[in-house]
Structures are given as C-alpha cells and as structure tokens.
Amino acid sequence: MRIEGKGHIDRAQPIEFHFGGEKYSGFQGDTLASALLANDVHLVGRSFKYHRPRGILTAGSEEPNALVTIGEGAEREPNVRATMQELYAGLQATPQNAWPSLKYDLLSMNDALAPFLSAGFYYKTFMWPKSFWEKVYEPFIRNAAGLGALSGAHNPDTYARAFAHCDVLVIGGGPAGLRAARVAADAGLDVILADEGWELGGQLLSDSAEIEGQLAGDWAASEAQALSEMENVRVMTRTTITGAYDGGTFGAIEKRGTHLANPKGALECFWRITSKRAILCAGALERPIAFTDNDRPGIMNAGAVKTYLNRFGVSPGQSIAVFGNNDNAHQTARELIAAGVKVAAVIDSRTQAQVNVDAPVFTGSRVIGSKGRLRVREIAIETDGETRSLEVDCLAVSGGWNPTVHLTCHMNARPVWEPSIHCFVPLEGAVPGLMVAGAAAGIFSTHGCLQSGGRVAATVARDLGKSPEDPKTPHSQNQSYGIEPLWDAGGTKGPWGRAWLDFQNDVTTKDVRQAAKENYASVEHMKRYTTQGMATDQGKNSNVGALAILADATGRGIPETGTTTFRPPYSPVAIAAMGAGAQGKGFAPQRFTTSHTATVARGAPMIEAGLWYRPSFYPEVGETHWRESCDREVNLVRNAVGVCDVSTLGKIDFQGPDAASFLDFIYCNTFSTLKVGKVRYGLMLREDGHVMDDGTIARLGEQHYVMTTTTAAAGQVMKHLEFVHQCLRPELDVSFISVTEQWAQFAVAGPQSRRLLNTLLDEQINDADLPYMSCGEIGVSGVAGRLFRISFSGEHAYEVAVPARFGDSLFRLLVAQAEALGGCAYGMEALNVMRIEKGFITHAEIHGRTTAFDIGMDRMVSQKKDCVGNTMSRRPGLLDDTREQLVGFKPKGHAQKLSAGAHLYNDGASPVAENDQGYVTSVAYSPSLETDIGLGFLKGGRARIGETMRVVDALRGIDGIVEICGPVFLDPEGDRLRG
Amino acid sequence: MGHASMLNRPEQDAGKDVWNAYLHERANIAGDVEDLWCHDMGCAAWIVVRRNTISHTIYEAKLANEVRDAD
Ligand SMILES: [Zn+2]
C-alpha cells in the first residue's frame, strides 16, 4: 500500500514490470521488493528445504527469502535479492524454488515430512544403501533442493576488472560513513567512499529524524552532493566492499548495469582497491526473533518496515503489530501511526519497557505463533500468562541489532561479545589499518554515528600526517536503545512447533537444540550439522540467534560458546566479474611466431604449445587425414628438404667473463671447453639430481654463448638461471637475457638442406667449413643472421636465425625454395615422428622423475666439477640398475597400435600394478620403418633389449605384445647427420 | 621457493646428511620466517623477505645477491 507524501520515489515516473508472469506497476526509485509490497505482494519465494511460502524479510543485502531470477534466456541472473534490485521498465522477475507455481508448490510436501527432515537428516538417511543413493535420493534432492538455476548457456554479458588507490577507503555511506568521508576529505586526504546502495545515506534514508534542522534524508543528499563535488573524493555507489585482504587491499563489486533496462558496457566491475587506511562504517543488521511459524510472509524486520515507509512510501500492511525487545522498535510503530497506518499492537518482551506509542501496548509479552496460509492473518500473543490472538496482516519484529562486523573477520580475527548491547562488536586491530565507526562499532544512535565517523576520520587523518580541525558533529537526536535479550519467544511444543532461525537454509531452533543434544556442541560442528549460516547469506540474520540458542542448550554463555567467522565475499560475487576478460581467448595471452600468418594462410591447424601456437601439419589438396600429411612431410624431409619454425624454443643469450663458468655450473656437462664456433648438447639437472631440461649451447665468442631450452620449460629455466645467479653464484660476472622473441629461427632439414640454404646465404657454406655441431654468424640475403648445424630430425640439417622482423619473409623464402627442391614446410606431427625415430627425448620423457642415468646419459654428469644436481644425482637409488630406463618399442606380430600411457608387463603376467614393469611415453607411426614405434621406460631396460613384453592400455582397450629395442630406430650411427 | 636457507648451498662433498637437510628439511614456523621470493612477472629479482606467517606482516625485503655478497 502506497502512502501519500512519503518516500524518495519519483511518482511522476511509473514503471511497469513483471513478477511471476503477472504485470505490476511501481515508480522510479523503487526496489523490486518495495514495488511488490506496494502491490501488496508478500509471497515471493519458497524455502530451500521445506518449500515453505516466504515473504520479504528485510530491505537490504542481508535478505534471505526474496531471491528471484532476473531476466530470461542466457542472460538470466539467478539468486538476485529483490531488496537490492532497482526497478526498471520491463523488468522480468521470476520466483525460485517453486514448482509448478509459487502458490501451489508440490514439493511443500517436504514440509509435511518435516519431523523426518530435521538436522543431520542428509547425513543419517542417505548413507545407505548405495544403490538407493544413486537412483532415488540424489535425483530427488537435486530436483528439490537448490535455489535459482543458471541457464546453462554461455553468458553473453560483459564484465570488467579495475584497480583503485586512495589514502582512506570509507566503507558504507550512512551517517558515520558520510561524516568520516567528509572529515577525511576536508583534511586533504584522497578518499574513496563506497556504498552498496545507489543513494548515499544508509539508515538516514529510512529515518524521519532531523539533522541540523533538515530531514535526515535531505541532509544526507546535500552531504553526498558536497562530497561528489570535491576533487579528492571518489564516491562509488552500487559498490559493495566484499573482502579485506593483506596490505590494505579490498575487493569490491560495482553493479554498473543491473539497474538498467538496456545496460551498455560492463554489467558489473570487480575492483581491487588499495588504501593506506580504511574506515568501516557498514552499519548494523537487525535480527529476527524466533517463535513458532515466524517465517510466514508478512512477518518482517521492524527496521525494514520503517525503511519501506520512509524511503519508498510503502506500508507493508494495513494493520500492523510491532514486536520487539528494544526501544528502537517503537520508532517503527510511531512512524506508522504518524503516516496514518493502523498499529494493532506493540508487544515488548521487557516488563519495564516505557512504550510511548499511541496503540495497544503489551509489555512483558511475546508473540508465540502465527496463522495464515500464504500471508500472516493472525498472531498469538502470550501476555500475563494467557494467550490472545490478534488479527494483523503484517508483523514488524526487532530482536535488536548486530553490527556488520563481517569485514573485520576476513583476516581471521573473531568479533568480541559486548554484554551491554547483547551483540558482537569488532575486535580492535582485527584488520591492520582498518578502524570501525558508527553502528558497525555498536553505536546505535544517529548522533553517536555522526560523532564517531568524524572522530575516527580525524584520528586517521592525523595518522597520515594531516592536521584536521576537531570535527564539529552535526546536531541530531540521541535515541535510546535499552535492549534486553530475547532469542526464542517459544510457542507450540512438539514436532510442529518450529521457530525459524536461518530462513535461507531452513534451520529451526529445534535443529540447533538437537545438534547440541547429539553433542555437536561446538559452534563449528553445529553449523555444519544443521547447515545454519551456510547459505548464500552466510547467516547474516541468524548466526547470533543460533549461537544464543546453542549457548542456552549447552548451559554456557554466548562468549564461551564462541562464534563462527565470516569469510569473503560479504555478499555474492559473480565469478564472471572476478574473472572478467579471462574467458575464451582472454584466458591466457597468445604468442605467435613470425611465420604464423603464412602458416595459417596455408590452412595448417594450430595447436597450443604453452602460450605459443604452432602448426600440426600443412595439409595439401586432396589430403583427408592428418596422417597423410604427416607421412608426406616426414618422407620429404628424409628424402629432400623440409622447413619448420623452431622459434618457440627458449633462446637465452649469455655474455661476460664468467659466462663459461656459469654454464659449467648450470649444466652437468662442460661448456668452458667448447670451442668458439661450436655447439654442444647440454643436460640440466635440478638440485635433487633429476633432469630439468635439455638443449643446445652454441659458443659465438670467447665470452658469448646462446642457449636453447625446450619450448615447454623456457620460463622455468629462466627462473632457475636467475635463482642460481642471484642466490648461489652472485660473484660470477655474467649477464643473460631471453632473446626468444628477438630471433626468428627455422630448421632446414634433409639431404637438400645445404643446397637450399646456399640459394639464400650471402656466402656459400660447405661441409668442411661448417661440419655437424658448428655455428657462426652469416649474412642471409643481406641480413645479419646466425647459422647452427644441428639436427632434431636426424637429417643433415641446420637452424638459421634472423632478427624477428625478417622472420616472416625468410619463412616464405625458405618454404618456396624447399618446394622448388621437392620439399615442404613441416609441422609438429612430423617433427615428433622424426624425433621419436631418432630416440630424441622431450618432456614426455624428462617428466620430472627421470635422471641422467635413466635416459642413458649418466656419463655426461662430469665428476671433474660441481654443478647443480651433481651431488644428489650420485645417490645410490638414482643409479640403480633396476631403475626404469629409456628404451624403444616395436609392436610384434600383426599390425597393432601402440599408445602413450600404456604399461608394460612380462609376457604372460597379469596386467596388475604389482607386475608393472614400465610404461610407454611417446608413440608414432614411422613412415620410414612402416610400423608403429614408441619410447618409454622399462625396469632394467637397457639389459632387456630383444625381450618381448605385454603392453596394456586399459583406458583405450589395447592389449598386445611389443619387442624391446634401443631407443634409436633410424640411422643409429648418425651417417645422415654428418653426411 | 621456500626458506632463505636455500642460499646456503653446501659444498659438493658435504655429505648426504647435510645435502638432505639443505634440500628437504624445513621448519614449519608459525611466526617470523625468512623466505626466498621471486618477482617472477616483473624484474626477476630474488629477494629475501623477513615476514610473519601469522599476521602476514612484512618486516624487511633485501635483494638475495646483496645478502649473499654480505656473507
Ligand atoms: Zn621487482
């Protein structure tokens, strides 16, 4: 029901919207909740477990009941709190958790089963039998339980991430926050003021009190205006501070488009705000009182009723009773009466309460029950030892206020119990650099909040080296509070007498008492056993009440019972916002080689190698299967010439007088003895003696080396080199830097490789001047480049490098010349086949558990010098003849497939773990040998060449026989390399 | 990377116990520790960070190569 003359809504701008398929009308400035209440709609959802009808309880982000789905299709957003959703034209809201409809929910039969669905039900019932769990219970629970559902389609909305810095972050724009921001800003500090609402003022917007002779809401508006005009203040509305982290960092979610019919740009923005100091002015949350059937629609928090009245001009009922245990509740009754709404009764649990309200008053009395199917129709009051019933259509309840301490718990501190106001208040110093003011600190009067906000800000300003004037607190009233505890007002006894604590997770006082009875007496155990506080609202309305019931049931005080903690986020944050920009291609940076454009133009399918994209193969017209292309490429390299971009290998340039000593310490073999103009294979160990990486090292000058690493390990190796230099050998005079992206490098492999290169090089090369494993600087069509005679294919081959800006044109030239000589460009598949044919290892083999001994390279570990991993590689267990050693495999008998990941067993042994003899790491079809071949590890393998083994891949259903052979399948003498 | 004791690499022939301790044995301290951190995505500096594992307070950070040079 709308009340004329009240509220901050714009009555000149009516707005139509839909809820549950019905059309309603509200005003600009309404929330979905206030507009529904204005239309007399209280029933907004069904509860999680029992599917009880539920109504709007609060007017803020702590709302447990009024969760709705906004929008339709892929853009729909579930679990939106109707109390926070601003109304816009055409808004479509759907109630959740009700089937087939809100008014006739079939699953509310759960409610009839309630005596069997009590605390611990899930644990007790669903343990047995297993087949029942899978076929009956789980599908039932999955159907019945849960709140809103995602659409299952890709989310088309955009989100953003951003960073901000300030001297002081003021969290919350109520009376304390407005004052704190103003005093800090006047002192000259850079201030960010963040508030979850769209309008600053907080509780002032819900008040008809006066500040400095103005209506509280008007004073708030003029302060907000003044702040927004200051250059050193950034006001962030619709922004919830969600978490407090180390070093003065806070997470925040800003709603940018969720209040608009046609949002442009990012819907939400996730902020990281770093501040020197923070002032928490988050206010307080009202708590309900437990009594039988206190969850009926129409039963609301008293402060929320006042907010709907003053801020939105809505009375949630025509005959309202107010029930409380503190003076603050009376204000709601007085303001309702002043607005012309009938107050049926004020029920105050305190016997000595002074109730200055023009309505029937019951002191020392309690509400103990309610009636009404989908909306409260009647309440039961226990007064003077008798029970009376009273007809109402709304009940406003206040069990007192809990300071919003959540952020002060995010770094592991627990709040402390304050007996004078019966609530937890923040622990001082709980978050370094954060101070608390106003209601969040347990100060519940407007005057107190204004004063505390100003004083705390002045302290902070002095801490930061400013000299603020003593803040003059604006004049306002100092309301009384006078709370006496009332947690459980009681009601019906027996299985049907249920009084709700946690509305969102359907937890009753009985559940908590039962947990205590079953010895789940620790608050952490109670929480998990009953699921109290484990819903999306993290128990904002119920934690303290549940704790008080537990304390009572276990005969302890509240401080002794303790409290659970709060963790980020304060209110739900969409993962899409935290991960904004990191979807799809934004997930990781992409690295492209200089040949990328030419390669893609040739139709090569690209595969990811770390962050790099490399071609799998280069398909020719008429080829329908990757194997066709791959086999052709291998054959052309082996018989003519092939070109492959190898720029993705890590390239690290070393210079300095101690470059040689440094490399001797990095690699297990020796590089100080390498002659200028020569290249050597190098093996790098971890300090624990296992292989880290391998590569080639070319000596370009006395004090100048270039190292290559594998593509996969380039980053890890660079970090390792920095560690060794900075932490272990800082005395060595050497500099190194990654030049991976500075040089484009291409393998030119095959019997025609020299002929091809000689068409492009400024000086002709021959075998005598550039034998196998040598290198030098050379002009490539007029460009200063480098040439290495090395081979990963087993063929006579080179790698030619030019500055990256010439990479694209050199690649095109090389491929054109290769094709003229009957060759081709080749991709990763062919490269892999050829390296397996030659028994060259990659990270499939050096996977972190293999040693130099295992791969047959133990002789490379020089004992004439120290190096990383040298000592530990000598451990007897790492040199044991029974270790799994690198070998090759060929299938025996008729055509069988090999697979990487298959395990080896002695012929005739059953394929079980105890009989495991080793495993296959790499496989390929060798077009040169016309058979599958593989590499892998076999226990004592080097002594078992020629044996046959059983090979089993249970995953792919392969079971066959292989012959063990040496790891080099092709040209073991290396004639092709040197020829 | 772990404790700053990684800076004190033993001699090659220090024996297996010393090497085992260097590589594997770490006190799991609740309180003040000296860590070895790496500015991985930045300047690549390795730094010795003196900090508290309970409060996350950072007392001091020094470049690792300067700590080594001072030894
Ligand atoms: Zn740095």
PDB file of N, CA and C in Angstrom, chain A residues 246 411 432 665 687-689 715 719-720 722-731 862-872 875, chain B residues 1 6-13 15-16 19-20 22-24 36 38 40 43-47 55-56 63-66 68-69:
ATOM      1  N   ASP A 246      45.346  -8.698   2.625  1.00  0.00           N
ATOM      2  CA  ASP A 246      46.633  -8.191   3.113  1.00  0.00           C
ATOM      3  C   ASP A 246      46.992  -6.843   2.497  1.00  0.00           C
ATOM      4  N   MET A 411      40.401 -11.391   8.033  1.00  0.00           N
ATOM      5  CA  MET A 411      41.792 -11.776   8.229  1.00  0.00           C
ATOM      6  C   MET A 411      41.942 -12.575   9.512  1.00  0.00           C
ATOM      7  N   PRO A 432      44.663  -4.874   9.907  1.00  0.00           N
ATOM      8  CA  PRO A 432      45.628  -3.772  10.034  1.00  0.00           C
ATOM      9  C   PRO A 432      45.218  -2.574   9.182  1.00  0.00           C
ATOM     10  N   PHE A 665      78.393 -24.589 -14.277  1.00  0.00           N
ATOM     11  CA  PHE A 665      77.691 -24.848 -13.024  1.00  0.00           C
ATOM     12  C   PHE A 665      76.221 -25.193 -13.272  1.00  0.00           C
ATOM     13  N   GLU A 687      68.464 -29.562  -8.498  1.00  0.00           N
ATOM     14  CA  GLU A 687      69.378 -29.797  -7.384  1.00  0.00           C
ATOM     15  C   GLU A 687      69.177 -31.184  -6.760  1.00  0.00           C
ATOM     16  N   ASP A 688      68.008 -31.774  -6.956  1.00  0.00           N
ATOM     17  CA  ASP A 688      67.768 -33.108  -6.398  1.00  0.00           C
ATOM     18  C   ASP A 688      68.263 -34.228  -7.322  1.00  0.00           C
ATOM     19  N   GLY A 689      68.940 -33.864  -8.417  1.00  0.00           N
ATOM     20  CA  GLY A 689      69.570 -34.870  -9.258  1.00  0.00           C
ATOM     21  C   GLY A 689      68.734 -35.350 -10.419  1.00  0.00           C
ATOM     22  N   GLY A 715      60.310 -20.861 -19.481  1.00  0.00           N
ATOM     23  CA  GLY A 715      60.073 -19.985 -18.337  1.00  0.00           C
ATOM     24  C   GLY A 715      60.718 -20.514 -17.074  1.00  0.00           C
ATOM     25  N   LYS A 719      63.845 -18.779 -14.813  1.00  0.00           N
ATOM     26  CA  LYS A 719      63.714 -18.512 -13.375  1.00  0.00           C
ATOM     27  C   LYS A 719      64.827 -19.230 -12.598  1.00  0.00           C
ATOM     28  N   HIS A 720      65.127 -20.457 -13.036  1.00  0.00           N
ATOM     29  CA  HIS A 720      66.185 -21.238 -12.407  1.00  0.00           C
ATOM     30  C   HIS A 720      67.533 -20.542 -12.577  1.00  0.00           C
ATOM     31  N   GLU A 722      68.088 -17.391 -13.008  1.00  0.00           N
ATOM     32  CA  GLU A 722      68.116 -16.205 -12.146  1.00  0.00           C
ATOM     33  C   GLU A 722      68.385 -16.615 -10.696  1.00  0.00           C
ATOM     34  N   PHE A 723      67.745 -17.702 -10.273  1.00  0.00           N
ATOM     35  CA  PHE A 723      67.970 -18.171  -8.900  1.00  0.00           C
ATOM     36  C   PHE A 723      69.440 -18.522  -8.694  1.00  0.00           C
ATOM     37  N   VAL A 724      69.983 -19.305  -9.611  1.00  0.00           N
ATOM     38  CA  VAL A 724      71.364 -19.759  -9.439  1.00  0.00           C
ATOM     39  C   VAL A 724      72.313 -18.567  -9.433  1.00  0.00           C
ATOM     40  N   HIS A 725      72.055 -17.617 -10.343  1.00  0.00           N
ATOM     41  CA  HIS A 725      72.977 -16.486 -10.405  1.00  0.00           C
ATOM     42  C   HIS A 725      72.845 -15.578  -9.183  1.00  0.00           C
ATOM     43  N   GLN A 726      71.597 -15.202  -8.845  1.00  0.00           N
ATOM     44  CA  GLN A 726      71.410 -14.233  -7.757  1.00  0.00           C
ATOM     45  C   GLN A 726      71.632 -14.834  -6.378  1.00  0.00           C
ATOM     46  N   CYS A 727      71.257 -16.112  -6.224  1.00  0.00           N
ATOM     47  CA  CYS A 727      71.258 -16.694  -4.877  1.00  0.00           C
ATOM     48  C   CYS A 727      72.472 -17.584  -4.614  1.00  0.00           C
ATOM     49  N   LEU A 728      72.981 -18.245  -5.651  1.00  0.00           N
ATOM     50  CA  LEU A 728      74.065 -19.195  -5.402  1.00  0.00           C
ATOM     51  C   LEU A 728      75.415 -18.706  -5.920  1.00  0.00           C
ATOM     52  N   ARG A 729      75.426 -17.985  -7.033  1.00  0.00           N
ATOM     53  CA  ARG A 729      76.705 -17.582  -7.634  1.00  0.00           C
ATOM     54  C   ARG A 729      76.704 -16.097  -8.008  1.00  0.00           C
ATOM     55  N   PRO A 730      76.343 -15.213  -7.035  1.00  0.00           N
ATOM     56  CA  PRO A 730      76.302 -13.781  -7.399  1.00  0.00           C
ATOM     57  C   PRO A 730      77.684 -13.233  -7.753  1.00  0.00           C
ATOM     58  N   GLU A 731      78.744 -13.939  -7.351  1.00  0.00           N
ATOM     59  CA  GLU A 731      80.092 -13.432  -7.625  1.00  0.00           C
ATOM     60  C   GLU A 731      80.495 -13.595  -9.086  1.00  0.00           C
ATOM     61  N   SER A 862      79.569 -34.669 -15.334  1.00  0.00           N
ATOM     62  CA  SER A 862      81.014 -34.572 -15.131  1.00  0.00           C
ATOM     63  C   SER A 862      81.347 -34.610 -13.649  1.00  0.00           C
ATOM     64  N   GLN A 863      82.298 -35.460 -13.274  1.00  0.00           N
ATOM     65  CA  GLN A 863      82.719 -35.517 -11.881  1.00  0.00           C
ATOM     66  C   GLN A 863      83.963 -34.670 -11.637  1.00  0.00           C
ATOM     67  N   LYS A 864      84.354 -33.905 -12.656  1.00  0.00           N
ATOM     68  CA  LYS A 864      85.530 -33.036 -12.503  1.00  0.00           C
ATOM     69  C   LYS A 864      85.152 -31.670 -11.960  1.00  0.00           C
ATOM     70  N   LYS A 865      83.860 -31.405 -11.817  1.00  0.00           N
ATOM     71  CA  LYS A 865      83.414 -30.076 -11.376  1.00  0.00           C
ATOM     72  C   LYS A 865      82.104 -30.221 -10.619  1.00  0.00           C
ATOM     73  N   ASP A 866      81.751 -29.168  -9.884  1.00  0.00           N
ATOM     74  CA  ASP A 866      80.442 -29.135  -9.228  1.00  0.00           C
ATOM     75  C   ASP A 866      79.441 -28.560 -10.231  1.00  0.00           C
ATOM     76  N   CYS A 867      78.186 -28.966 -10.102  1.00  0.00           N
ATOM     77  CA  CYS A 867      77.112 -28.334 -10.868  1.00  0.00           C
ATOM     78  C   CYS A 867      75.818 -28.574 -10.102  1.00  0.00           C
ATOM     79  N   VAL A 868      74.812 -27.840 -10.452  1.00  0.00           N
ATOM     80  CA  VAL A 868      73.511 -28.021  -9.805  1.00  0.00           C
ATOM     81  C   VAL A 868      73.080 -29.474 -10.008  1.00  0.00           C
ATOM     82  N   GLY A 869      72.782 -30.175  -8.929  1.00  0.00           N
ATOM     83  CA  GLY A 869      72.266 -31.536  -9.027  1.00  0.00           C
ATOM     84  C   GLY A 869      73.329 -32.616  -9.030  1.00  0.00           C
ATOM     85  N   ASN A 870      74.595 -32.211  -9.096  1.00  0.00           N
ATOM     86  CA  ASN A 870      75.667 -33.201  -9.200  1.00  0.00           C
ATOM     87  C   ASN A 870      75.683 -34.148  -7.998  1.00  0.00           C
ATOM     88  N   THR A 871      75.772 -33.573  -6.801  1.00  0.00           N
ATOM     89  CA  THR A 871      75.910 -34.408  -5.598  1.00  0.00           C
ATOM     90  C   THR A 871      74.718 -35.346  -5.447  1.00  0.00           C
ATOM     91  N   MET A 872      73.514 -34.812  -5.580  1.00  0.00           N
ATOM     92  CA  MET A 872      72.337 -35.641  -5.324  1.00  0.00           C
ATOM     93  C   MET A 872      72.128 -36.680  -6.432  1.00  0.00           C
ATOM     94  N   ARG A 875      73.272 -40.278  -5.672  1.00  0.00           N
ATOM     95  CA  ARG A 875      72.630 -41.129  -4.672  1.00  0.00           C
ATOM     96  C   ARG A 875      72.445 -42.531  -5.240  1.00  0.00           C
TER      97      ARG A 875
ATOM     98  N   MET B   1      59.554 -20.039  -3.111  1.00  0.00           N
ATOM     99  CA  MET B   1      60.645 -21.024  -3.218  1.00  0.00           C
ATOM    100  C   MET B   1      60.882 -21.655  -1.867  1.00  0.00           C
ATOM    101  N   MET B   6      67.922 -21.731   1.477  1.00  0.00           N
ATOM    102  CA  MET B   6      68.312 -22.171   0.139  1.00  0.00           C
ATOM    103  C   MET B   6      69.551 -21.431  -0.360  1.00  0.00           C
ATOM    104  N   LEU B   7      69.850 -20.273   0.269  1.00  0.00           N
ATOM    105  CA  LEU B   7      71.041 -19.514  -0.131  1.00  0.00           C
ATOM    106  C   LEU B   7      72.333 -20.222   0.283  1.00  0.00           C
ATOM    107  N   ASN B   8      72.238 -21.053   1.317  1.00  0.00           N
ATOM    108  CA  ASN B   8      73.461 -21.649   1.879  1.00  0.00           C
ATOM    109  C   ASN B   8      73.702 -23.037   1.303  1.00  0.00           C
ATOM    110  N   ARG B   9      74.019 -23.070   0.031  1.00  0.00           N
ATOM    111  CA  ARG B   9      74.208 -24.357  -0.654  1.00  0.00           C
ATOM    112  C   ARG B   9      75.487 -25.029  -0.145  1.00  0.00           C
ATOM    113  N   PRO B  10      75.382 -26.312   0.240  1.00  0.00           N
ATOM    114  CA  PRO B  10      76.573 -26.994   0.770  1.00  0.00           C
ATOM    115  C   PRO B  10      77.636 -27.224  -0.300  1.00  0.00           C
ATOM    116  N   GLU B  11      78.861 -27.524   0.165  1.00  0.00           N
ATOM    117  CA  GLU B  11      79.925 -27.928  -0.760  1.00  0.00           C
ATOM    118  C   GLU B  11      79.557 -29.265  -1.373  1.00  0.00           C
ATOM    119  N   GLN B  12      80.178 -29.556  -2.517  1.00  0.00           N
ATOM    120  CA  GLN B  12      79.859 -30.775  -3.250  1.00  0.00           C
ATOM    121  C   GLN B  12      80.046 -32.028  -2.384  1.00  0.00           C
ATOM    122  N   ASP B  13      81.071 -32.008  -1.515  1.00  0.00           N
ATOM    123  CA  ASP B  13      81.394 -33.224  -0.748  1.00  0.00           C
ATOM    124  C   ASP B  13      80.944 -33.097   0.709  1.00  0.00           C
ATOM    125  N   GLY B  15      78.504 -34.241   2.211  1.00  0.00           N
ATOM    126  CA  GLY B  15      77.916 -35.454   2.788  1.00  0.00           C
ATOM    127  C   GLY B  15      76.405 -35.473   2.656  1.00  0.00           C
ATOM    128  N   LYS B  16      75.858 -36.687   2.683  1.00  0.00           N
ATOM    129  CA  LYS B  16      74.444 -36.818   2.340  1.00  0.00           C
ATOM    130  C   LYS B  16      73.512 -36.204   3.384  1.00  0.00           C
ATOM    131  N   TRP B  19      73.361 -32.460   2.727  1.00  0.00           N
ATOM    132  CA  TRP B  19      72.626 -32.231   1.486  1.00  0.00           C
ATOM    133  C   TRP B  19      71.139 -32.516   1.652  1.00  0.00           C
ATOM    134  N   ASN B  20      70.847 -33.568   2.359  1.00  0.00           N
ATOM    135  CA  ASN B  20      69.446 -33.901   2.609  1.00  0.00           C
ATOM    136  C   ASN B  20      68.757 -32.775   3.380  1.00  0.00           C
ATOM    137  N   TYR B  22      69.669 -29.636   3.483  1.00  0.00           N
ATOM    138  CA  TYR B  22      69.571 -28.444   2.615  1.00  0.00           C
ATOM    139  C   TYR B  22      68.369 -28.537   1.675  1.00  0.00           C
ATOM    140  N   LEU B  23      68.186 -29.703   1.118  1.00  0.00           N
ATOM    141  CA  LEU B  23      67.143 -29.845   0.104  1.00  0.00           C
ATOM    142  C   LEU B  23      65.754 -30.051   0.681  1.00  0.00           C
ATOM    143  N   HIS B  24      65.663 -30.811   1.766  1.00  0.00           N
ATOM    144  CA  HIS B  24      64.351 -31.312   2.159  1.00  0.00           C
ATOM    145  C   HIS B  24      63.839 -30.848   3.508  1.00  0.00           C
ATOM    146  N   LEU B  36      62.413 -16.904   0.648  1.00  0.00           N
ATOM    147  CA  LEU B  36      63.020 -16.518  -0.607  1.00  0.00           C
ATOM    148  C   LEU B  36      61.889 -16.332  -1.616  1.00  0.00           C
ATOM    149  N   CYS B  38      60.448 -14.526  -5.392  1.00  0.00           N
ATOM    150  CA  CYS B  38      60.927 -14.171  -6.720  1.00  0.00           C
ATOM    151  C   CYS B  38      59.912 -13.260  -7.398  1.00  0.00           C
ATOM    152  N   ASP B  40      58.556 -12.795 -10.209  1.00  0.00           N
ATOM    153  CA  ASP B  40      58.545 -13.618 -11.408  1.00  0.00           C
ATOM    154  C   ASP B  40      58.122 -12.846 -12.658  1.00  0.00           C
ATOM    155  N   CYS B  43      60.747  -7.856 -12.409  1.00  0.00           N
ATOM    156  CA  CYS B  43      62.158  -7.619 -12.700  1.00  0.00           C
ATOM    157  C   CYS B  43      63.001  -8.874 -12.502  1.00  0.00           C
ATOM    158  N   ALA B  44      62.390  -9.986 -12.142  1.00  0.00           N
ATOM    159  CA  ALA B  44      63.077 -11.278 -11.971  1.00  0.00           C
ATOM    160  C   ALA B  44      64.007 -11.306 -10.753  1.00  0.00           C
ATOM    161  N   ALA B  45      63.883 -10.314  -9.886  1.00  0.00           N
ATOM    162  CA  ALA B  45      64.753 -10.303  -8.708  1.00  0.00           C
ATOM    163  C   ALA B  45      64.352 -11.383  -7.708  1.00  0.00           C
ATOM    164  N   TRP B  46      65.349 -12.027  -7.127  1.00  0.00           N
ATOM    165  CA  TRP B  46      65.117 -12.923  -5.989  1.00  0.00           C
ATOM    166  C   TRP B  46      65.377 -12.117  -4.732  1.00  0.00           C
ATOM    167  N   ILE B  47      64.434 -12.168  -3.814  1.00  0.00           N
ATOM    168  CA  ILE B  47      64.567 -11.352  -2.614  1.00  0.00           C
ATOM    169  C   ILE B  47      64.377 -12.196  -1.358  1.00  0.00           C
ATOM    170  N   SER B  55      50.578 -13.070  11.018  1.00  0.00           N
ATOM    171  CA  SER B  55      49.964 -11.757  10.768  1.00  0.00           C
ATOM    172  C   SER B  55      50.150 -11.298   9.326  1.00  0.00           C
ATOM    173  N   HIS B  56      51.014 -11.988   8.574  1.00  0.00           N
ATOM    174  CA  HIS B  56      51.360 -11.600   7.199  1.00  0.00           C
ATOM    175  C   HIS B  56      52.119 -10.275   7.143  1.00  0.00           C
ATOM    176  N   LEU B  63      67.540  -7.718  -1.578  1.00  0.00           N
ATOM    177  CA  LEU B  63      67.916  -8.498  -2.755  1.00  0.00           C
ATOM    178  C   LEU B  63      68.792  -9.669  -2.323  1.00  0.00           C
ATOM    179  N   ALA B  64      68.499 -10.844  -2.858  1.00  0.00           N
ATOM    180  CA  ALA B  64      69.233 -12.034  -2.443  1.00  0.00           C
ATOM    181  C   ALA B  64      70.712 -11.916  -2.752  1.00  0.00           C
ATOM    182  N   ASN B  65      71.078 -11.328  -3.887  1.00  0.00           N
ATOM    183  CA  ASN B  65      72.514 -11.282  -4.211  1.00  0.00           C
ATOM    184  C   ASN B  65      73.262 -10.342  -3.271  1.00  0.00           C
ATOM    185  N   GLU B  66      72.557  -9.361  -2.700  1.00  0.00           N
ATOM    186  CA  GLU B  66      73.220  -8.493  -1.722  1.00  0.00           C
ATOM    187  C   GLU B  66      73.403  -9.201  -0.397  1.00  0.00           C
ATOM    188  N   ARG B  68      73.881 -12.369  -0.137  1.00  0.00           N
ATOM    189  CA  ARG B  68      74.987 -13.290  -0.380  1.00  0.00           C
ATOM    190  C   ARG B  68      76.318 -12.553  -0.356  1.00  0.00           C
ATOM    191  N   ASP B  69      76.387 -11.378  -0.990  1.00  0.00           N
ATOM    192  CA  ASP B  69      77.642 -10.639  -1.056  1.00  0.00           C
ATOM    193  C   ASP B  69      78.105 -10.217   0.330  1.00  0.00           C
TER     194      ASP B  69
END
